[in-house]
């Protein structure tokens, strides 16, 4: 029995030795795997750091120590948030890390841009996940940190280069369009010059017969005949005169003469055009609707040339409606929303113009009319008169088979008189300056203190404010400050009789506001005011 037990024991020892051999081999494999894994971890360029459930540092790889210029002794056991002057203490990052273990989550591409201790301003890209050590049942977090600062800089540089290329392309396209416009204008100018030479020859040929027609019409108006006949002669005379003006216009295309500018009411121009064209039968069978704004501001223009423009547009509108059942001509006048222009529109219910042809209608010899109704010259002249001679604009809106609207925008006539606001609590001083500046041709407004002047300011919009310094309620300095806050370009003068008070004069000098003393030397005052008005 003893021998039997010894055999069993020997067998067990043999099996244990085999098991030990296997364990040794397994340990070697594990050790090799561990060393292999560690070599990989130490070799990767990304910074890796392992933290426990309390977010304390367990270990880090060589790249981490190198990137952040720290040692193992400095960080091991430390809270992640306490590293690098607490640069990792970011609320959103804390929230993400604290959710990983209890919720078994992970996160990727979390971007951090901070000023880190030892390495300065950097941009880091973070990825994190749960890792588990089976041996001690311990849960940990692996945090991978990639320094993308250089990549971000390259991307930003690439973005800027791309933006510069886009802008360069846009500028190139713009330059090409400008060059094309200049080339087109040059061609147009050459055509207009040749047209002008032809117009000069035509004007010379028709001048004598036109003089006869005009003279006979004037004689007819003096004859003892009915008012109806006299009116007819008057129309003949006006139209003969207009023919002369039209031929002069074509001649002027090669050698322009300045327009005869005067104050013009565009409502009167439209009324005259309609009356003449109705009398001559051009729009006799058309329904004419007029929506003309009362008290329309005047424009500065050449009356005859503006009549020529609207005669042309109305005749064009009538031609566009020849084959239409509904023939409605609508004329409108109004002031633009910005109050800078008078807008006059001529609208028809005609055939309309195709979108691709709208830009061509102002080209010389281009016409959309049937043979016999158009020369392709009318709108060329219209554009020249409005845009070159009157600094206005022409807008065209059209829809095929519905009609066309031409809108002419002409600058409203500027008031000749400049406006000055006198601010003084002394009524006699206000009266003195009012009399003086009215004699100089200015529109004068008065206020008895700064507060009242501010109330009037928006409605008056003065070119010059002339204010006393010392006033009740609001003085001149406060007025100047509040006005300049509204309009930094406002011209302001201050005046004072307290030239002996050092504080007042010092404040005037410091304010950088032009000023003079009372009693005033009007020659000096006017020189200062007139120089400002000229600027």
Short mmCIF file of C-alpha atoms in Angstrom, two decimals:
data_model
loop_
_atom_site.label_atom_id
_atom_site.label_comp_id
_atom_site.label_asym_id
_atom_site.label_seq_id
_atom_site.Cartn_x
_atom_site.Cartn_y
_atom_site.Cartn_z
CA UNK A 1 0.00 0.00 0.00
CA UNK A 2 2.87 2.32 0.80
CA UNK A 3 4.38 1.62 -2.59
CA UNK A 4 1.04 2.40 -4.19
CA UNK A 5 0.81 5.76 -2.39
CA UNK A 6 4.36 6.61 -3.42
CA UNK A 7 3.50 5.93 -7.04
CA UNK A 8 0.49 8.23 -6.80
CA UNK A 9 2.59 10.94 -5.18
CA UNK A 10 5.27 10.60 -7.86
CA UNK A 11 2.59 10.87 -10.53
CA UNK A 12 1.19 14.02 -8.92
CA UNK A 13 4.68 15.51 -8.70
CA UNK A 14 5.25 14.74 -12.37
CA UNK A 15 1.91 16.39 -13.31
CA UNK A 16 2.76 19.42 -11.13
CA UNK A 17 6.13 19.74 -12.86
CA UNK A 18 4.39 19.60 -16.23
CA UNK A 19 1.90 22.23 -15.04
CA UNK A 20 4.76 24.40 -13.76
CA UNK A 21 6.50 24.06 -17.10
CA UNK A 22 3.29 25.13 -18.85
CA UNK A 23 2.86 28.04 -16.41
CA UNK A 24 6.42 29.13 -17.00
CA UNK A 25 5.85 29.01 -20.72
CA UNK A 26 2.57 30.92 -20.29
CA UNK A 27 4.32 33.51 -18.11
CA UNK A 28 6.97 33.91 -20.76
CA UNK A 29 4.28 34.44 -23.41
CA UNK A 30 2.44 36.91 -21.19
CA UNK A 31 5.69 38.73 -20.40
CA UNK A 32 6.57 38.86 -24.06
CA UNK A 33 3.07 40.15 -24.88
CA UNK A 34 3.36 42.73 -22.11
CA UNK A 35 6.76 43.86 -23.31
CA UNK A 36 5.45 43.95 -26.87
CA UNK A 37 2.43 46.02 -25.81
CA UNK A 38 4.63 48.34 -23.76
CA UNK A 39 7.00 48.81 -26.68
CA UNK A 40 4.06 49.75 -28.87
CA UNK A 41 2.72 52.15 -26.25
CA UNK A 42 6.15 53.72 -25.82
CA UNK A 43 6.64 53.99 -29.58
CA UNK A 44 3.35 55.61 -30.64
CA UNK A 45 3.51 59.36 -31.27
CA UNK A 46 0.27 60.04 -29.43
CA UNK A 47 0.45 60.90 -25.76
CA UNK A 48 -1.24 58.19 -23.68
CA UNK A 49 -2.20 58.45 -20.03
CA UNK A 50 -4.02 55.93 -17.82
CA UNK A 51 -6.18 57.22 -14.97
CA UNK A 52 -8.20 55.42 -12.32
CA UNK A 53 -11.85 55.78 -11.33
CA UNK A 54 -10.96 58.85 -9.22
CA UNK A 55 -9.25 60.37 -12.28
CA UNK A 56 -5.81 60.07 -10.70
CA UNK A 57 -2.83 59.31 -12.92
CA UNK A 58 -1.64 55.68 -12.90
CA UNK A 59 0.85 55.84 -15.75
CA UNK A 60 1.72 57.58 -18.99
CA UNK A 61 3.82 56.80 -22.04
CA UNK A 62 7.10 58.36 -23.13
CA UNK A 63 5.34 60.61 -25.66
CA UNK A 64 3.24 62.17 -22.89
CA UNK A 65 6.31 63.03 -20.79
CA UNK A 66 8.09 64.42 -23.85
CA UNK A 67 5.14 66.44 -25.14
CA UNK A 68 4.22 68.06 -21.84
CA UNK A 69 7.82 68.23 -20.53
CA UNK A 70 7.04 66.46 -17.21
CA UNK A 71 8.40 63.40 -15.35
CA UNK A 72 6.69 60.32 -13.96
CA UNK A 73 7.38 61.48 -10.41
CA UNK A 74 5.62 64.81 -11.07
CA UNK A 75 2.34 63.33 -12.26
CA UNK A 76 1.87 59.84 -10.82
CA UNK A 77 -1.00 59.77 -8.33
CA UNK A 78 -2.02 63.34 -9.17
CA UNK A 79 -5.54 64.27 -10.19
CA UNK A 80 -5.75 64.90 -13.93
CA UNK A 81 -7.32 68.34 -13.28
CA UNK A 82 -4.34 69.44 -11.17
CA UNK A 83 -1.80 68.89 -13.94
CA UNK A 84 -0.27 71.78 -15.94
CA UNK A 85 -1.68 74.67 -13.90
CA UNK A 86 -5.14 73.05 -14.01
CA UNK A 87 -5.33 73.40 -17.82
CA UNK A 88 -7.22 70.08 -17.95
CA UNK A 89 -9.87 71.36 -15.54
CA UNK A 90 -12.51 71.80 -18.25
CA UNK A 91 -16.17 71.24 -17.20
CA UNK A 92 -17.16 69.43 -20.40
CA UNK A 93 -14.07 67.19 -20.29
CA UNK A 94 -14.73 66.38 -16.62
CA UNK A 95 -18.32 65.40 -17.51
CA UNK A 96 -17.17 63.12 -20.35
CA UNK A 97 -14.50 61.36 -18.26
CA UNK A 98 -16.77 60.84 -15.25
CA UNK A 99 -19.36 59.09 -17.48
CA UNK A 100 -16.95 56.55 -19.00
CA UNK A 101 -16.74 53.97 -16.18
CA UNK A 102 -20.29 54.00 -14.76
CA UNK A 103 -21.93 54.18 -18.19
CA UNK A 104 -19.27 52.23 -20.12
CA UNK A 105 -19.04 55.03 -22.70
CA UNK A 106 -16.24 56.52 -24.75
CA UNK A 107 -15.62 59.77 -26.56
CA UNK A 108 -13.59 60.82 -29.59
CA UNK A 109 -12.21 64.00 -31.16
CA UNK A 110 -12.78 66.31 -28.19
CA UNK A 111 -10.77 69.44 -29.00
CA UNK A 112 -8.96 71.41 -26.31
CA UNK A 113 -7.13 74.68 -26.92
CA UNK A 114 -5.20 75.89 -23.87
CA UNK A 115 -2.04 77.64 -22.75
CA UNK A 116 -0.18 74.70 -21.16
CA UNK A 117 2.62 75.03 -18.64
CA UNK A 118 6.07 74.42 -20.19
CA UNK A 119 4.81 74.20 -23.81
CA UNK A 120 2.57 77.25 -24.29
CA UNK A 121 -0.55 77.58 -26.46
CA UNK A 122 -1.47 74.26 -28.06
CA UNK A 123 -4.48 72.54 -29.57
CA UNK A 124 -5.07 68.94 -28.44
CA UNK A 125 -7.46 66.29 -29.74
CA UNK A 126 -8.67 63.86 -27.05
CA UNK A 127 -10.03 60.29 -27.29
CA UNK A 128 -10.89 58.17 -24.25
CA UNK A 129 -12.28 54.70 -23.46
CA UNK A 130 -12.62 52.21 -20.58
CA UNK A 131 -9.95 49.53 -20.06
CA UNK A 132 -10.27 46.61 -17.65
CA UNK A 133 -7.56 44.63 -15.80
CA UNK A 134 -8.87 41.11 -15.24
CA UNK A 135 -6.23 40.23 -12.66
CA UNK A 136 -7.37 42.70 -10.04
CA UNK A 137 -10.81 43.47 -11.48
CA UNK A 138 -9.75 47.11 -11.78
CA UNK A 139 -11.42 49.55 -14.19
CA UNK A 140 -9.34 52.35 -15.68
CA UNK A 141 -9.55 55.02 -18.38
CA UNK A 142 -7.13 55.26 -21.29
CA UNK A 143 -6.86 58.85 -22.53
CA UNK A 144 -5.14 59.42 -25.89
CA UNK A 145 -3.96 62.97 -26.61
CA UNK A 146 -2.93 64.12 -30.09
CA UNK A 147 -1.21 67.48 -30.57
CA UNK A 148 -2.88 68.94 -33.68
CA UNK A 149 -1.52 72.48 -33.31
CA UNK A 150 0.62 72.32 -36.45
CA UNK A 151 -2.17 70.66 -38.40
CA UNK A 152 -4.60 73.41 -37.37
CA UNK A 153 -2.10 76.05 -38.43
CA UNK A 154 -1.63 74.37 -41.79
CA UNK A 155 -5.41 74.08 -42.21
CA UNK A 156 -5.84 77.76 -41.31
CA UNK A 157 -3.09 78.73 -43.72
CA UNK A 158 -4.69 76.57 -46.42
CA UNK A 159 -8.06 78.19 -45.69
CA UNK A 160 -6.54 81.66 -46.03
CA UNK A 161 -4.79 80.68 -49.26
CA UNK A 162 -8.07 79.26 -50.56
CA UNK A 163 -9.87 82.46 -49.57
CA UNK A 164 -7.19 84.55 -51.27
CA UNK A 165 -7.52 82.43 -54.41
CA UNK A 166 -11.31 82.84 -54.36
CA UNK A 167 -10.93 86.61 -53.92
CA UNK A 168 -8.30 86.75 -56.65
CA UNK A 169 -10.62 84.82 -58.96
CA UNK A 170 -13.49 87.18 -58.14
CA UNK A 171 -11.25 90.21 -58.71
CA UNK A 172 -10.11 88.73 -62.00
CA UNK A 173 -13.70 88.22 -63.10
CA UNK A 174 -14.55 91.75 -61.97
CA UNK A 175 -11.57 93.15 -63.87
CA UNK A 176 -12.61 91.18 -66.94
CA UNK A 177 -16.14 92.56 -66.73
CA UNK A 178 -14.84 96.10 -66.26
CA UNK A 179 -12.50 95.68 -69.22
CA UNK A 180 -15.39 94.34 -71.31
CA UNK A 181 -17.62 97.24 -70.24
CA UNK A 182 -14.90 99.72 -71.16
CA UNK A 183 -14.43 98.00 -74.51
CA UNK A 184 -18.18 98.04 -75.14
CA UNK A 185 -18.36 101.71 -74.17
CA UNK A 186 -15.51 102.51 -76.54
CA UNK A 187 -17.28 100.72 -79.38
CA UNK A 188 -20.51 102.52 -78.45
CA UNK A 189 -18.69 105.87 -78.38
CA UNK A 190 -17.22 105.23 -81.83
CA UNK A 191 -20.68 104.36 -83.15
CA UNK A 192 -22.17 107.45 -81.53
CA UNK A 193 -19.44 109.61 -83.04
CA UNK A 194 -20.21 108.28 -86.53
CA UNK A 195 -23.92 108.75 -85.85
CA UNK A 196 -23.20 112.32 -84.77
CA UNK A 197 -21.38 113.07 -88.02
CA UNK A 198 -24.31 111.68 -89.97
CA UNK A 199 -26.69 113.67 -87.77
CA UNK A 200 -24.77 116.86 -88.52
CA UNK A 201 -25.17 116.28 -92.27
CA UNK A 202 -28.88 115.50 -91.87
CA UNK A 203 -29.38 118.59 -89.71
CA UNK A 204 -27.74 120.72 -92.38
CA UNK A 205 -30.01 119.27 -95.09
CA UNK A 206 -33.29 119.69 -93.17
CA UNK A 207 -32.50 123.04 -91.60
CA UNK A 208 -33.84 125.19 -94.45
CA UNK A 209 -37.16 123.34 -95.03
CA UNK A 210 -37.63 123.17 -91.27
CA UNK A 211 -37.14 126.93 -91.03
CA UNK A 212 -39.87 127.42 -93.65
CA UNK A 213 -42.30 125.16 -91.76
CA UNK A 214 -41.53 126.88 -88.47
CA UNK A 215 -41.85 130.36 -89.97
CA UNK A 216 -45.16 129.59 -91.69
CA UNK A 217 -46.53 128.10 -88.47
CA UNK A 218 -45.63 131.28 -86.56
CA UNK A 219 -47.29 133.40 -89.23
CA UNK A 220 -50.37 131.17 -89.05
CA UNK A 221 -50.65 131.81 -85.32
CA UNK A 222 -50.84 135.55 -86.03
CA UNK A 223 -53.60 135.15 -88.63
CA UNK A 224 -57.16 136.18 -87.90
CA UNK A 225 -58.59 132.69 -87.63
CA UNK A 226 -60.26 130.37 -85.12
CA UNK A 227 -58.59 129.29 -81.89
CA UNK A 228 -58.64 125.68 -83.08
CA UNK A 229 -56.61 126.56 -86.18
CA UNK A 230 -54.23 128.71 -84.12
CA UNK A 231 -53.74 125.80 -81.74
CA UNK A 232 -52.90 123.56 -84.70
CA UNK A 233 -50.33 126.08 -85.99
CA UNK A 234 -48.88 126.29 -82.48
CA UNK A 235 -48.47 122.49 -82.37
CA UNK A 236 -46.81 122.55 -85.81
CA UNK A 237 -44.42 125.25 -84.60
CA UNK A 238 -43.57 123.33 -81.42
CA UNK A 239 -43.03 120.07 -83.27
CA UNK A 240 -40.86 121.79 -85.90
CA UNK A 241 -38.80 123.23 -83.09
CA UNK A 242 -38.59 119.77 -81.53
CA UNK A 243 -37.39 118.27 -84.82
CA UNK A 244 -34.63 120.85 -84.79
CA UNK A 245 -33.74 119.88 -81.22
CA UNK A 246 -33.73 116.18 -82.12
CA UNK A 247 -31.40 116.72 -85.07
CA UNK A 248 -29.19 118.80 -82.78
CA UNK A 249 -29.17 115.94 -80.29
CA UNK A 250 -27.88 113.49 -82.89
CA UNK A 251 -25.30 116.02 -84.01
CA UNK A 252 -24.26 116.48 -80.37
CA UNK A 253 -23.46 112.78 -80.05
CA UNK A 254 -20.17 113.49 -81.83
CA UNK A 255 -19.61 116.99 -80.45
CA UNK A 256 -21.76 117.33 -77.33
CA UNK A 257 -23.03 120.74 -76.30
CA UNK A 258 -23.92 121.25 -72.65
CA UNK A 259 -27.63 120.93 -71.80
CA UNK A 260 -29.53 124.13 -70.95
CA UNK A 261 -30.26 123.44 -67.32
CA UNK A 262 -33.23 125.00 -65.56
CA UNK A 263 -35.73 124.10 -62.86
CA UNK A 264 -38.13 121.53 -64.32
CA UNK A 265 -41.36 120.01 -63.01
CA UNK A 266 -41.62 116.47 -64.38
CA UNK A 267 -45.42 116.42 -64.07
CA UNK A 268 -45.57 119.33 -66.52
CA UNK A 269 -43.23 117.47 -68.89
CA UNK A 270 -45.50 114.41 -68.87
CA UNK A 271 -48.66 116.47 -69.35
CA UNK A 272 -47.13 118.28 -72.32
CA UNK A 273 -45.94 115.03 -73.92
CA UNK A 274 -49.39 113.42 -73.55
CA UNK A 275 -51.17 116.49 -74.94
CA UNK A 276 -48.91 116.69 -78.00
CA UNK A 277 -49.04 112.95 -78.75
CA UNK A 278 -52.83 112.85 -78.33
CA UNK A 279 -53.23 115.83 -80.66
CA UNK A 280 -50.98 114.26 -83.30
CA UNK A 281 -52.90 110.96 -82.98
CA UNK A 282 -50.00 108.83 -81.74
CA UNK A 283 -51.87 107.72 -78.61
CA UNK A 284 -55.36 108.78 -79.66
CA UNK A 285 -56.87 105.29 -79.32
CA UNK A 286 -55.03 104.32 -76.14
CA UNK A 287 -56.28 104.48 -72.57
CA UNK A 288 -53.93 106.79 -70.68
CA UNK A 289 -53.75 106.53 -66.88
CA UNK A 290 -51.84 109.16 -64.93
CA UNK A 291 -50.76 108.85 -61.30
CA UNK A 292 -48.76 112.01 -60.77
CA UNK A 293 -47.66 112.98 -57.27
CA UNK A 294 -48.88 116.48 -56.36
CA UNK A 295 -46.26 119.06 -55.32
CA UNK A 296 -43.53 117.02 -56.97
CA UNK A 297 -40.07 118.49 -56.23
CA UNK A 298 -38.33 120.10 -59.17
CA UNK A 299 -35.30 118.64 -60.89
CA UNK A 300 -32.52 120.47 -62.69
CA UNK A 301 -32.67 119.57 -66.36
CA UNK A 302 -32.86 120.53 -70.00
CA UNK A 303 -36.60 120.86 -70.62
CA UNK A 304 -36.52 120.13 -74.36
CA UNK A 305 -34.26 117.11 -74.01
CA UNK A 306 -36.41 115.65 -71.23
CA UNK A 307 -39.51 116.11 -73.41
CA UNK A 308 -37.62 114.27 -76.14
CA UNK A 309 -36.89 111.41 -73.71
CA UNK A 310 -40.51 110.91 -72.66
CA UNK A 311 -41.89 111.41 -76.16
CA UNK A 312 -39.59 108.59 -77.21
CA UNK A 313 -40.63 106.30 -74.34
CA UNK A 314 -44.35 106.96 -74.85
CA UNK A 315 -44.09 106.39 -78.62
CA UNK A 316 -42.17 103.14 -77.95
CA UNK A 317 -44.94 102.07 -75.55
CA UNK A 318 -47.61 102.79 -78.18
CA UNK A 319 -45.72 100.72 -80.77
CA UNK A 320 -45.47 97.81 -78.30
CA UNK A 321 -49.29 97.77 -77.95
CA UNK A 322 -50.29 98.04 -81.63
CA UNK A 323 -51.47 94.43 -81.89
CA UNK A 324 -52.87 94.19 -78.35
CA UNK A 325 -56.55 94.29 -77.43
CA UNK A 326 -55.81 95.96 -74.10
CA UNK A 327 -53.93 99.21 -74.74
CA UNK A 328 -53.23 100.94 -71.44
CA UNK A 329 -50.49 103.51 -71.07
CA UNK A 330 -49.70 104.31 -67.42
CA UNK A 331 -47.62 107.31 -66.37
CA UNK A 332 -46.49 107.68 -62.76
CA UNK A 333 -44.39 110.19 -60.87
CA UNK A 334 -43.19 110.05 -57.27
CA UNK A 335 -40.28 110.74 -54.93
CA UNK A 336 -37.86 107.88 -54.20
CA UNK A 337 -37.83 106.34 -50.72
CA UNK A 338 -34.52 108.03 -49.91
CA UNK A 339 -35.95 111.41 -51.05
CA UNK A 340 -32.99 111.93 -53.40
CA UNK A 341 -34.70 111.30 -56.75
CA UNK A 342 -37.84 112.04 -58.70
CA UNK A 343 -38.97 108.77 -60.28
CA UNK A 344 -41.03 108.84 -63.48
CA UNK A 345 -42.27 105.62 -65.07
CA UNK A 346 -43.85 104.81 -68.43
CA UNK A 347 -45.71 101.50 -68.40
CA UNK A 348 -47.43 99.68 -71.26
CA UNK A 349 -49.48 96.51 -71.68
CA UNK A 350 -47.59 95.51 -74.81
CA UNK A 351 -45.63 92.54 -76.06
CA UNK A 352 -42.80 92.87 -73.54
CA UNK A 353 -39.08 92.25 -74.01
CA UNK A 354 -37.28 88.96 -73.49
CA UNK A 355 -34.90 88.97 -70.53
CA UNK A 356 -31.82 88.28 -72.65
CA UNK A 357 -32.64 91.25 -74.90
CA UNK A 358 -33.13 93.90 -72.19
CA UNK A 359 -29.40 94.68 -71.93
CA UNK A 360 -29.17 95.08 -75.71
CA UNK A 361 -31.96 97.64 -76.16
CA UNK A 362 -29.60 100.53 -75.38
CA UNK A 363 -27.10 99.43 -78.04
CA UNK A 364 -26.92 101.55 -81.17
CA UNK A 365 -29.02 100.31 -84.10
CA UNK A 366 -30.58 97.54 -81.99
CA UNK A 367 -34.39 97.43 -82.12
CA UNK A 368 -37.14 94.99 -81.16
CA UNK A 369 -39.70 96.74 -83.37
CA UNK A 370 -41.04 95.54 -86.74
CA UNK A 371 -39.58 97.07 -89.92
CA UNK A 372 -40.61 100.65 -90.38
CA UNK A 373 -41.26 101.39 -86.71
CA UNK A 374 -37.76 101.67 -85.25
CA UNK A 375 -34.22 102.73 -86.12
CA UNK A 376 -32.46 101.50 -83.00
CA UNK A 377 -31.38 105.04 -82.15
CA UNK A 378 -34.09 106.34 -79.80
CA UNK A 379 -33.07 104.55 -76.60
CA UNK A 380 -29.40 105.27 -77.29
CA UNK A 381 -30.23 108.97 -77.19
CA UNK A 382 -32.50 108.50 -74.15
CA UNK A 383 -29.68 106.81 -72.22
CA UNK A 384 -27.22 109.52 -73.22
CA UNK A 385 -29.56 112.33 -72.13
CA UNK A 386 -30.54 110.76 -68.80
CA UNK A 387 -27.30 109.20 -67.62
CA UNK A 388 -24.58 111.41 -69.10
CA UNK A 389 -26.30 114.78 -69.27
CA UNK A 390 -28.59 114.59 -66.22
CA UNK A 391 -26.68 112.17 -63.95
CA UNK A 392 -29.81 110.04 -63.67
CA UNK A 393 -30.63 106.35 -64.10
CA UNK A 394 -32.83 104.21 -66.35
CA UNK A 395 -34.44 101.03 -65.03
CA UNK A 396 -36.29 98.51 -67.19
CA UNK A 397 -38.73 95.82 -66.09
CA UNK A 398 -40.46 93.64 -68.65
CA UNK A 399 -42.47 90.45 -68.97
CA UNK A 400 -43.23 88.89 -72.32
CA UNK A 401 -46.88 89.33 -73.38
CA UNK A 402 -47.63 91.42 -70.28
CA UNK A 403 -45.77 94.67 -70.83
CA UNK A 404 -42.77 96.84 -70.06
CA UNK A 405 -42.02 99.59 -67.55
CA UNK A 406 -39.28 102.18 -68.05
CA UNK A 407 -38.43 104.13 -64.88
CA UNK A 408 -36.35 107.29 -65.06
CA UNK A 409 -34.66 108.51 -61.85
CA UNK A 410 -33.53 112.14 -61.81
CA UNK A 411 -31.77 113.85 -58.88
CA UNK A 412 -34.01 116.26 -56.99
CA UNK A 413 -32.91 119.87 -57.37
CA UNK A 414 -30.76 120.90 -54.46
CA UNK A 415 -31.76 124.01 -52.62
CA UNK A 416 -29.46 126.87 -53.43
CA UNK A 417 -29.55 128.25 -49.91
CA UNK A 418 -27.46 126.79 -47.13
CA UNK A 419 -29.06 126.50 -43.69
CA UNK A 420 -27.68 127.92 -40.45
CA UNK A 421 -29.07 127.40 -36.95
CA UNK A 422 -28.44 130.27 -34.51
CA UNK A 423 -28.53 129.22 -30.83
CA UNK A 424 -28.48 131.97 -28.18
CA UNK A 425 -30.60 132.81 -25.14
CA UNK A 426 -30.43 136.52 -26.02
CA UNK A 427 -33.20 137.38 -28.50
CA UNK A 428 -31.38 140.52 -29.70
CA UNK A 429 -28.23 138.53 -30.52
CA UNK A 430 -30.32 135.98 -32.44
CA UNK A 431 -32.03 138.78 -34.37
CA UNK A 432 -28.66 140.40 -35.17
CA UNK A 433 -27.20 137.20 -36.65
CA UNK A 434 -30.46 136.34 -38.42
CA UNK A 435 -30.52 139.69 -40.23
CA UNK A 436 -26.86 139.39 -41.19
CA UNK A 437 -26.98 135.83 -42.54
CA UNK A 438 -30.26 136.37 -44.39
CA UNK A 439 -28.56 139.22 -46.23
CA UNK A 440 -25.83 136.75 -47.15
CA UNK A 441 -28.45 134.47 -48.73
CA UNK A 442 -28.69 131.79 -46.05
CA UNK A 443 -31.82 130.18 -44.62
CA UNK A 444 -31.68 131.05 -40.92
CA UNK A 445 -33.30 129.15 -38.03
CA UNK A 446 -33.27 130.11 -34.36
CA UNK A 447 -33.23 128.33 -30.99
CA UNK A 448 -32.92 129.90 -27.53
CA UNK A 449 -30.89 127.09 -25.89
CA UNK A 450 -29.15 123.81 -26.63
CA UNK A 451 -32.15 121.65 -25.75
CA UNK A 452 -34.41 123.52 -28.16
CA UNK A 453 -31.73 123.34 -30.85
CA UNK A 454 -31.58 119.54 -30.49
CA UNK A 455 -35.37 119.32 -30.87
CA UNK A 456 -35.15 121.25 -34.16
CA UNK A 457 -31.99 119.60 -35.44
CA UNK A 458 -33.44 116.52 -37.19
CA UNK A 459 -36.13 118.48 -39.06
CA UNK A 460 -33.85 121.39 -40.03
CA UNK A 461 -30.65 119.46 -40.89
CA UNK A 462 -28.56 122.67 -40.83
CA UNK A 463 -25.31 123.03 -42.72
CA UNK A 464 -23.90 125.18 -39.89
CA UNK A 465 -24.70 125.50 -36.18
CA UNK A 466 -23.64 128.77 -34.54
CA UNK A 467 -24.12 128.61 -30.77
CA UNK A 468 -23.37 130.72 -27.72
CA UNK A 469 -21.32 128.97 -25.03
CA UNK A 470 -23.12 130.15 -21.88
CA UNK A 471 -26.88 129.37 -21.96
CA UNK A 472 -29.48 128.04 -19.51
CA UNK A 473 -30.97 124.52 -19.82
CA UNK A 474 -28.15 123.29 -22.10
CA UNK A 475 -24.94 125.17 -22.93
CA UNK A 476 -23.01 125.24 -26.18
CA UNK A 477 -20.45 122.60 -25.18
CA UNK A 478 -23.13 120.03 -24.33
CA UNK A 479 -25.05 120.87 -27.51
CA UNK A 480 -21.91 120.34 -29.62
CA UNK A 481 -21.22 117.00 -27.91
CA UNK A 482 -24.78 115.70 -28.46
CA UNK A 483 -24.94 116.88 -32.08
CA UNK A 484 -21.56 115.34 -32.90
CA UNK A 485 -22.80 112.07 -31.41
CA UNK A 486 -25.61 112.14 -33.99
CA UNK A 487 -23.51 113.48 -36.86
CA UNK A 488 -19.70 113.60 -36.41
CA UNK A 489 -19.37 115.66 -39.62
CA UNK A 490 -21.68 118.47 -38.47
CA UNK A 491 -20.07 121.92 -38.80
CA UNK A 492 -20.32 123.79 -35.48
CA UNK A 493 -19.11 127.22 -34.33
CA UNK A 494 -19.15 128.46 -30.75
CA UNK A 495 -19.12 132.11 -29.68
CA UNK A 496 -18.57 133.72 -26.30
CA UNK A 497 -18.24 137.13 -24.74
CA UNK A 498 -16.36 135.61 -21.81
CA UNK A 499 -12.98 135.75 -23.53
CA UNK A 500 -11.44 137.06 -20.30
CA UNK A 501 -12.35 133.85 -18.41
CA UNK A 502 -9.37 131.52 -18.65
CA UNK A 503 -11.36 128.31 -17.98
CA UNK A 504 -13.85 129.01 -20.77
CA UNK A 505 -11.13 129.78 -23.32
CA UNK A 506 -9.10 126.74 -22.25
CA UNK A 507 -12.17 124.53 -22.69
CA UNK A 508 -12.80 126.04 -26.13
CA UNK A 509 -9.24 125.31 -27.23
CA UNK A 510 -9.44 121.75 -25.88
CA UNK A 511 -12.79 121.08 -27.63
CA UNK A 512 -11.21 121.56 -31.06
CA UNK A 513 -14.37 123.43 -32.15
CA UNK A 514 -13.99 126.60 -34.21
CA UNK A 515 -14.99 129.67 -32.25
CA UNK A 516 -14.97 133.47 -32.10
CA UNK A 517 -15.69 136.13 -29.50
CA UNK A 518 -18.58 138.53 -28.98
CA UNK A 519 -19.07 141.27 -30.06
CA UNK A 520 -18.36 139.71 -33.45
CA UNK A 521 -16.22 141.00 -36.29
CA UNK A 522 -18.62 140.04 -39.09
CA UNK A 523 -15.92 140.04 -41.75
CA UNK A 524 -14.03 137.38 -39.77
CA UNK A 525 -17.23 135.47 -38.97
CA UNK A 526 -18.37 135.37 -42.60
CA UNK A 527 -14.95 134.30 -43.80
CA UNK A 528 -14.99 131.35 -41.39
CA UNK A 529 -18.61 130.40 -42.21
CA UNK A 530 -18.27 130.73 -46.00
CA UNK A 531 -15.08 128.64 -46.03
CA UNK A 532 -16.89 125.84 -44.18
CA UNK A 533 -19.86 126.00 -46.57
CA UNK A 534 -17.56 125.55 -49.56
CA UNK A 535 -16.11 122.30 -48.17
#
